[in-house]
Amino acid sequence: MDMDLVESGSVGGFFALRTSPPPTGGAHRPLALLYAGEDGPLHARVDRVAARLGAPERRVGASVAHLGLAARLWSTALGPAALYGALPDLDPAALHWDGALTSPDDLWWAGSATRPATVDALCATVLEAHLVPLHAAFARDGRVSPRLLWGNAGSALAGALRELTRWAHAHGRPEAAERAAALVTGVLDHPDLVGTVRGPRLRRASCCLYYRCPGGGLCGDCVFDHAPRTGLEARPPAP
């Protein structure tokens, strides 16, 4: 089956991947430049998210900004992998990002190569090629713990699986849901992701800090049952 990025994008905004330059031009830059140290767009993105949320700490804005980009990266790979058995080769030099935009306009893929949909290919395409250098970029931006970032990565992958599973069952594609579940199970065994989400509901084992924002509340997969009081540690529930 040919890879249809239009259909894959119909799963949801996070799954959409442009294959031609946006008509407005914009400020899309290859993610390879960010990973190499061109941090200005990332700094601006974190500032923008922190201001929009009224975040009390910069690291809260950084965490939410990271979670969104991690979700985009996982979704644009997992969608085609589950639906067609192949995924786009998201080389950082060919994947362009504009931190001033949100999905689906933030990413533009200038490549054409694909990979077979395997656990190793997903790990190489997203985790190794993007998440590892992305985490280094966020570390340059400010104080964000590696545990939080990898927790975000695991949560973003689990969220992509949930969204894709709902779409697949609603559109008579149960085999896509099964393929996605098998791939995600394998990817979550990667040493950087193991233990980041737990149990059949894939509940995360860390917190993204969104609850610290005014009116933030808890995410659906939050490790906490109730938002902890500011400045106090809460004991995470059993998985």
mmCIF file of C-alpha atoms in Angstrom:
data_model
loop_
_atom_site.group_PDB
_atom_site.id
_atom_site.type_symbol
_atom_site.label_atom_id
_atom_site.label_comp_id
_atom_site.label_asym_id
_atom_site.label_seq_id
_atom_site.Cartn_x
_atom_site.Cartn_y
_atom_site.Cartn_z
ATOM 1 C CA MET A 1 0.000 0.000 0.000
ATOM 2 C CA ASP A 2 1.316 3.468 -0.880
ATOM 3 C CA MET A 3 1.820 5.926 1.949
ATOM 4 C CA ASP A 4 -0.932 8.562 1.846
ATOM 5 C CA LEU A 5 0.060 11.476 4.091
ATOM 6 C CA VAL A 6 -3.245 13.237 3.382
ATOM 7 C CA GLU A 7 -5.258 10.361 4.854
ATOM 8 C CA SER A 8 -2.774 9.985 7.685
ATOM 9 C CA GLY A 9 -3.188 13.669 8.461
ATOM 10 C CA SER A 10 -6.951 13.204 8.726
ATOM 11 C CA VAL A 11 -6.403 11.312 11.984
ATOM 12 C CA GLY A 12 -5.877 14.705 13.626
ATOM 13 C CA GLY A 13 -3.843 17.886 13.474
ATOM 14 C CA PHE A 14 -0.839 16.326 15.181
ATOM 15 C CA PHE A 15 -0.641 13.696 12.434
ATOM 16 C CA ALA A 16 -0.596 16.175 9.546
ATOM 17 C CA LEU A 17 2.656 16.664 7.652
ATOM 18 C CA ARG A 18 3.067 19.230 4.901
ATOM 19 C CA THR A 19 5.004 18.037 1.854
ATOM 20 C CA SER A 20 5.261 21.384 0.092
ATOM 21 C CA PRO A 21 6.408 24.772 1.395
ATOM 22 C CA PRO A 22 3.633 26.715 3.142
ATOM 23 C CA PRO A 23 2.167 29.280 0.744
ATOM 24 C CA THR A 24 3.043 32.143 3.063
ATOM 25 C CA GLY A 25 6.698 31.158 3.252
ATOM 26 C CA GLY A 26 6.967 31.717 6.991
ATOM 27 C CA ALA A 27 10.041 31.090 9.070
ATOM 28 C CA HIS A 28 10.376 27.328 8.732
ATOM 29 C CA ARG A 29 13.925 26.140 9.402
ATOM 30 C CA PRO A 30 15.361 22.604 9.242
ATOM 31 C CA LEU A 31 15.308 21.044 12.697
ATOM 32 C CA ALA A 32 18.920 20.063 12.060
ATOM 33 C CA LEU A 33 19.844 23.721 12.622
ATOM 34 C CA LEU A 34 18.181 23.728 16.026
ATOM 35 C CA TYR A 35 19.942 20.532 16.987
ATOM 36 C CA ALA A 36 23.250 22.037 15.871
ATOM 37 C CA GLY A 37 22.813 24.984 18.240
ATOM 38 C CA GLU A 38 20.611 27.546 16.474
ATOM 39 C CA ASP A 39 18.436 27.946 19.547
ATOM 40 C CA GLY A 40 16.673 31.257 18.881
ATOM 41 C CA PRO A 41 13.406 29.778 17.523
ATOM 42 C CA LEU A 42 13.198 27.377 20.468
ATOM 43 C CA HIS A 43 13.806 30.144 23.021
ATOM 44 C CA ALA A 44 11.057 32.195 21.361
ATOM 45 C CA ARG A 45 8.696 29.201 21.334
ATOM 46 C CA VAL A 46 9.202 28.567 25.056
ATOM 47 C CA ASP A 47 8.673 32.271 25.824
ATOM 48 C CA ARG A 48 5.464 32.261 23.772
ATOM 49 C CA VAL A 49 4.041 29.144 25.440
ATOM 50 C CA ALA A 50 5.004 30.312 28.941
ATOM 51 C CA ALA A 51 3.333 33.679 28.356
ATOM 52 C CA ARG A 52 0.168 32.128 26.912
ATOM 53 C CA LEU A 53 -0.172 29.780 29.888
ATOM 54 C CA GLY A 54 0.805 32.360 32.493
ATOM 55 C CA ALA A 55 3.397 29.819 33.613
ATOM 56 C CA PRO A 56 4.941 30.633 37.016
ATOM 57 C CA GLU A 57 8.296 29.163 35.915
ATOM 58 C CA ARG A 58 10.016 29.064 32.551
ATOM 59 C CA ARG A 59 10.525 25.306 32.853
ATOM 60 C CA VAL A 60 6.733 24.838 32.857
ATOM 61 C CA GLY A 61 6.482 26.598 29.501
ATOM 62 C CA ALA A 62 9.469 24.583 28.269
ATOM 63 C CA SER A 63 7.826 21.307 29.294
ATOM 64 C CA VAL A 64 4.530 22.101 27.565
ATOM 65 C CA ALA A 65 6.333 23.317 24.426
ATOM 66 C CA HIS A 66 8.418 20.133 24.394
ATOM 67 C CA LEU A 67 5.383 17.903 24.892
ATOM 68 C CA GLY A 68 3.674 19.456 21.883
ATOM 69 C CA LEU A 69 6.647 19.042 19.566
ATOM 70 C CA ALA A 70 7.305 15.489 20.769
ATOM 71 C CA ALA A 71 3.663 14.645 20.031
ATOM 72 C CA ARG A 72 4.024 16.060 16.513
ATOM 73 C CA LEU A 73 7.146 14.021 15.820
ATOM 74 C CA TRP A 74 5.705 10.745 17.084
ATOM 75 C CA SER A 75 2.347 11.258 15.354
ATOM 76 C CA THR A 76 3.731 12.073 11.915
ATOM 77 C CA ALA A 77 5.720 8.835 12.010
ATOM 78 C CA LEU A 78 3.282 6.528 13.807
ATOM 79 C CA GLY A 79 0.282 7.436 11.651
ATOM 80 C CA PRO A 80 1.718 6.244 8.326
ATOM 81 C CA ALA A 81 3.458 3.337 10.050
ATOM 82 C CA ALA A 82 0.166 2.016 11.391
ATOM 83 C CA LEU A 83 -1.925 2.755 8.314
ATOM 84 C CA TYR A 84 0.461 1.711 5.534
ATOM 85 C CA GLY A 85 3.336 -0.240 7.056
ATOM 86 C CA ALA A 86 5.809 2.518 6.128
ATOM 87 C CA LEU A 87 6.859 5.819 7.641
ATOM 88 C CA PRO A 88 8.499 8.964 6.273
ATOM 89 C CA ASP A 89 12.238 9.203 6.790
ATOM 90 C CA LEU A 90 12.134 12.366 8.889
ATOM 91 C CA ASP A 91 15.744 13.391 8.444
ATOM 92 C CA PRO A 92 16.258 16.537 10.587
ATOM 93 C CA ALA A 93 17.786 18.260 7.558
ATOM 94 C CA ALA A 94 14.558 17.698 5.597
ATOM 95 C CA LEU A 95 12.026 18.334 8.373
ATOM 96 C CA HIS A 96 11.341 22.062 8.704
ATOM 97 C CA TRP A 97 9.790 23.636 11.805
ATOM 98 C CA ASP A 98 8.384 27.079 12.561
ATOM 99 C CA GLY A 99 8.103 27.605 16.299
ATOM 100 C CA ALA A 100 5.741 30.531 15.813
ATOM 101 C CA LEU A 101 3.069 28.220 14.385
ATOM 102 C CA THR A 102 1.084 25.323 15.806
ATOM 103 C CA SER A 103 -0.057 22.056 14.235
ATOM 104 C CA PRO A 104 -0.616 21.333 11.438
ATOM 105 C CA ASP A 105 1.245 24.340 10.018
ATOM 106 C CA ASP A 106 4.396 24.050 12.108
ATOM 107 C CA LEU A 107 5.997 21.127 10.203
ATOM 108 C CA TRP A 108 6.960 20.818 6.550
ATOM 109 C CA TRP A 109 8.719 17.728 5.216
ATOM 110 C CA ALA A 110 10.953 18.317 2.209
ATOM 111 C CA GLY A 111 12.005 14.669 1.909
ATOM 112 C CA SER A 112 10.579 11.713 0.020
ATOM 113 C CA ALA A 113 12.316 8.595 1.369
ATOM 114 C CA THR A 114 10.402 6.091 3.479
ATOM 115 C CA ARG A 115 11.271 3.280 5.866
ATOM 116 C CA PRO A 116 9.495 0.009 6.657
ATOM 117 C CA ALA A 117 7.338 0.307 9.765
ATOM 118 C CA THR A 118 9.385 -1.472 12.408
ATOM 119 C CA VAL A 119 10.140 -0.697 16.027
ATOM 120 C CA ASP A 120 13.787 -0.080 15.155
ATOM 121 C CA ALA A 121 12.824 2.307 12.354
ATOM 122 C CA LEU A 122 10.516 4.297 14.635
ATOM 123 C CA CYS A 123 13.194 4.546 17.293
ATOM 124 C CA ALA A 124 15.820 5.611 14.775
ATOM 125 C CA THR A 125 13.546 8.085 12.970
ATOM 126 C CA VAL A 126 12.026 9.846 15.961
ATOM 127 C CA LEU A 127 13.810 9.005 19.194
ATOM 128 C CA GLU A 128 17.415 8.931 18.023
ATOM 129 C CA ALA A 129 17.286 11.449 15.163
ATOM 130 C CA HIS A 130 15.046 13.983 16.923
ATOM 131 C CA LEU A 131 14.272 13.468 20.599
ATOM 132 C CA VAL A 132 17.836 12.974 21.790
ATOM 133 C CA PRO A 133 19.151 16.200 20.195
ATOM 134 C CA LEU A 134 15.881 17.996 21.006
ATOM 135 C CA HIS A 135 16.350 17.211 24.690
ATOM 136 C CA ALA A 136 19.852 18.630 24.489
ATOM 137 C CA ALA A 137 18.405 21.803 22.956
ATOM 138 C CA PHE A 138 15.892 22.150 25.786
ATOM 139 C CA ALA A 139 18.691 21.610 28.289
ATOM 140 C CA ARG A 140 20.486 24.577 26.713
ATOM 141 C CA ASP A 141 17.308 26.641 27.052
ATOM 142 C CA GLY A 142 16.983 26.200 30.802
ATOM 143 C CA ARG A 143 16.489 23.909 33.770
ATOM 144 C CA VAL A 144 14.336 20.980 32.686
ATOM 145 C CA SER A 145 15.056 17.518 34.041
ATOM 146 C CA PRO A 146 15.805 14.654 31.648
ATOM 147 C CA ARG A 147 13.250 12.522 33.514
ATOM 148 C CA LEU A 148 10.528 15.063 32.762
ATOM 149 C CA LEU A 149 11.491 15.263 29.073
ATOM 150 C CA TRP A 150 11.533 11.486 28.614
ATOM 151 C CA GLY A 151 8.256 11.299 30.516
ATOM 152 C CA ASN A 152 6.834 13.791 28.033
ATOM 153 C CA ALA A 153 8.168 11.678 25.165
ATOM 154 C CA GLY A 154 6.507 8.524 26.507
ATOM 155 C CA SER A 155 3.257 10.366 27.195
ATOM 156 C CA ALA A 156 3.271 11.903 23.699
ATOM 157 C CA LEU A 157 3.722 8.478 22.114
ATOM 158 C CA ALA A 158 0.934 6.979 24.221
ATOM 159 C CA GLY A 159 -1.325 9.903 23.304
ATOM 160 C CA ALA A 160 -0.634 9.378 19.610
ATOM 161 C CA LEU A 161 -1.587 5.718 20.017
ATOM 162 C CA ARG A 162 -4.880 6.606 21.713
ATOM 163 C CA GLU A 163 -5.835 9.091 19.008
ATOM 164 C CA LEU A 164 -4.891 6.727 16.206
ATOM 165 C CA THR A 165 -6.757 3.827 17.821
ATOM 166 C CA ARG A 166 -9.946 5.884 18.084
ATOM 167 C CA TRP A 167 -9.667 6.937 14.445
ATOM 168 C CA ALA A 168 -8.893 3.427 13.206
ATOM 169 C CA HIS A 169 -11.917 1.871 14.904
ATOM 170 C CA ALA A 170 -14.193 4.702 13.767
ATOM 171 C CA HIS A 171 -13.046 4.226 10.146
ATOM 172 C CA GLY A 172 -13.093 0.438 9.965
ATOM 173 C CA ARG A 173 -9.303 0.019 10.147
ATOM 174 C CA PRO A 174 -8.811 -2.324 13.136
ATOM 175 C CA GLU A 175 -5.602 -3.697 11.621
ATOM 176 C CA ALA A 176 -4.091 -0.199 11.832
ATOM 177 C CA ALA A 177 -4.925 -0.025 15.531
ATOM 178 C CA GLU A 178 -3.337 -3.425 16.087
ATOM 179 C CA ARG A 179 -0.198 -2.471 14.190
ATOM 180 C CA ALA A 180 0.074 0.802 16.106
ATOM 181 C CA ALA A 181 -0.278 -0.963 19.459
ATOM 182 C CA ALA A 182 2.419 -3.490 18.584
ATOM 183 C CA LEU A 183 4.805 -0.769 17.413
ATOM 184 C CA VAL A 184 4.253 1.417 20.465
ATOM 185 C CA THR A 185 4.694 -1.515 22.837
ATOM 186 C CA GLY A 186 8.052 -2.217 21.232
ATOM 187 C CA VAL A 187 9.181 1.417 21.241
ATOM 188 C CA LEU A 188 8.282 1.794 24.920
ATOM 189 C CA ASP A 189 10.791 -0.958 25.678
ATOM 190 C CA HIS A 190 13.596 1.356 24.531
ATOM 191 C CA PRO A 191 15.934 2.141 27.474
ATOM 192 C CA ASP A 192 15.126 5.857 27.292
ATOM 193 C CA LEU A 193 11.366 5.246 27.437
ATOM 194 C CA VAL A 194 10.952 2.150 29.572
ATOM 195 C CA GLY A 195 8.889 2.971 32.655
ATOM 196 C CA THR A 196 7.798 6.403 31.416
ATOM 197 C CA VAL A 197 4.211 5.183 31.079
ATOM 198 C CA ARG A 198 2.695 2.299 33.002
ATOM 199 C CA GLY A 199 -0.235 -0.061 33.083
ATOM 200 C CA PRO A 200 -2.831 -0.853 30.432
ATOM 201 C CA ARG A 201 -3.961 2.787 30.355
ATOM 202 C CA LEU A 202 -0.382 3.933 29.707
ATOM 203 C CA ARG A 203 -0.465 6.375 32.594
ATOM 204 C CA ARG A 204 2.690 8.445 32.784
ATOM 205 C CA ALA A 205 5.110 8.051 35.701
ATOM 206 C CA SER A 206 6.106 11.733 35.874
ATOM 207 C CA CYS A 207 4.337 15.084 35.591
ATOM 208 C CA CYS A 208 4.601 17.639 32.782
ATOM 209 C CA LEU A 209 3.998 20.500 35.308
ATOM 210 C CA TYR A 210 0.953 21.855 33.487
ATOM 211 C CA TYR A 211 -0.987 21.860 36.769
ATOM 212 C CA ARG A 212 1.221 24.738 37.956
ATOM 213 C CA CYS A 213 -0.371 27.095 35.419
ATOM 214 C CA PRO A 214 -3.401 29.173 36.452
ATOM 215 C CA GLY A 215 -6.431 26.948 35.843
ATOM 216 C CA GLY A 216 -4.157 24.228 34.442
ATOM 217 C CA GLY A 217 -5.521 21.165 36.194
ATOM 218 C CA LEU A 218 -4.310 17.657 35.457
ATOM 219 C CA CYS A 219 -3.777 15.952 32.110
ATOM 220 C CA GLY A 220 -5.758 12.802 31.373
ATOM 221 C CA ASP A 221 -2.744 10.545 31.910
ATOM 222 C CA CYS A 222 -1.206 12.493 34.815
ATOM 223 C CA VAL A 223 0.730 10.609 37.456
ATOM 224 C CA PHE A 224 -1.177 12.504 40.137
ATOM 225 C CA ASP A 225 -4.747 11.784 41.219
ATOM 226 C CA HIS A 226 -5.045 15.322 42.585
ATOM 227 C CA ALA A 227 -2.944 18.373 41.817
ATOM 228 C CA PRO A 228 -0.292 18.784 44.511
ATOM 229 C CA ARG A 229 -0.097 22.033 46.392
ATOM 230 C CA THR A 230 2.554 24.343 44.991
ATOM 231 C CA GLY A 231 5.969 23.665 46.450
ATOM 232 C CA LEU A 232 5.034 20.292 47.934
ATOM 233 C CA GLU A 233 5.901 16.883 46.601
ATOM 234 C CA ALA A 234 3.087 14.391 46.254
ATOM 235 C CA ARG A 235 3.451 10.657 46.281
ATOM 236 C CA PRO A 236 2.576 9.284 42.817
ATOM 237 C CA PRO A 237 -0.196 6.672 42.824
ATOM 238 C CA ALA A 238 0.524 3.059 42.048
ATOM 239 C CA PRO A 239 0.557 2.381 38.288
#
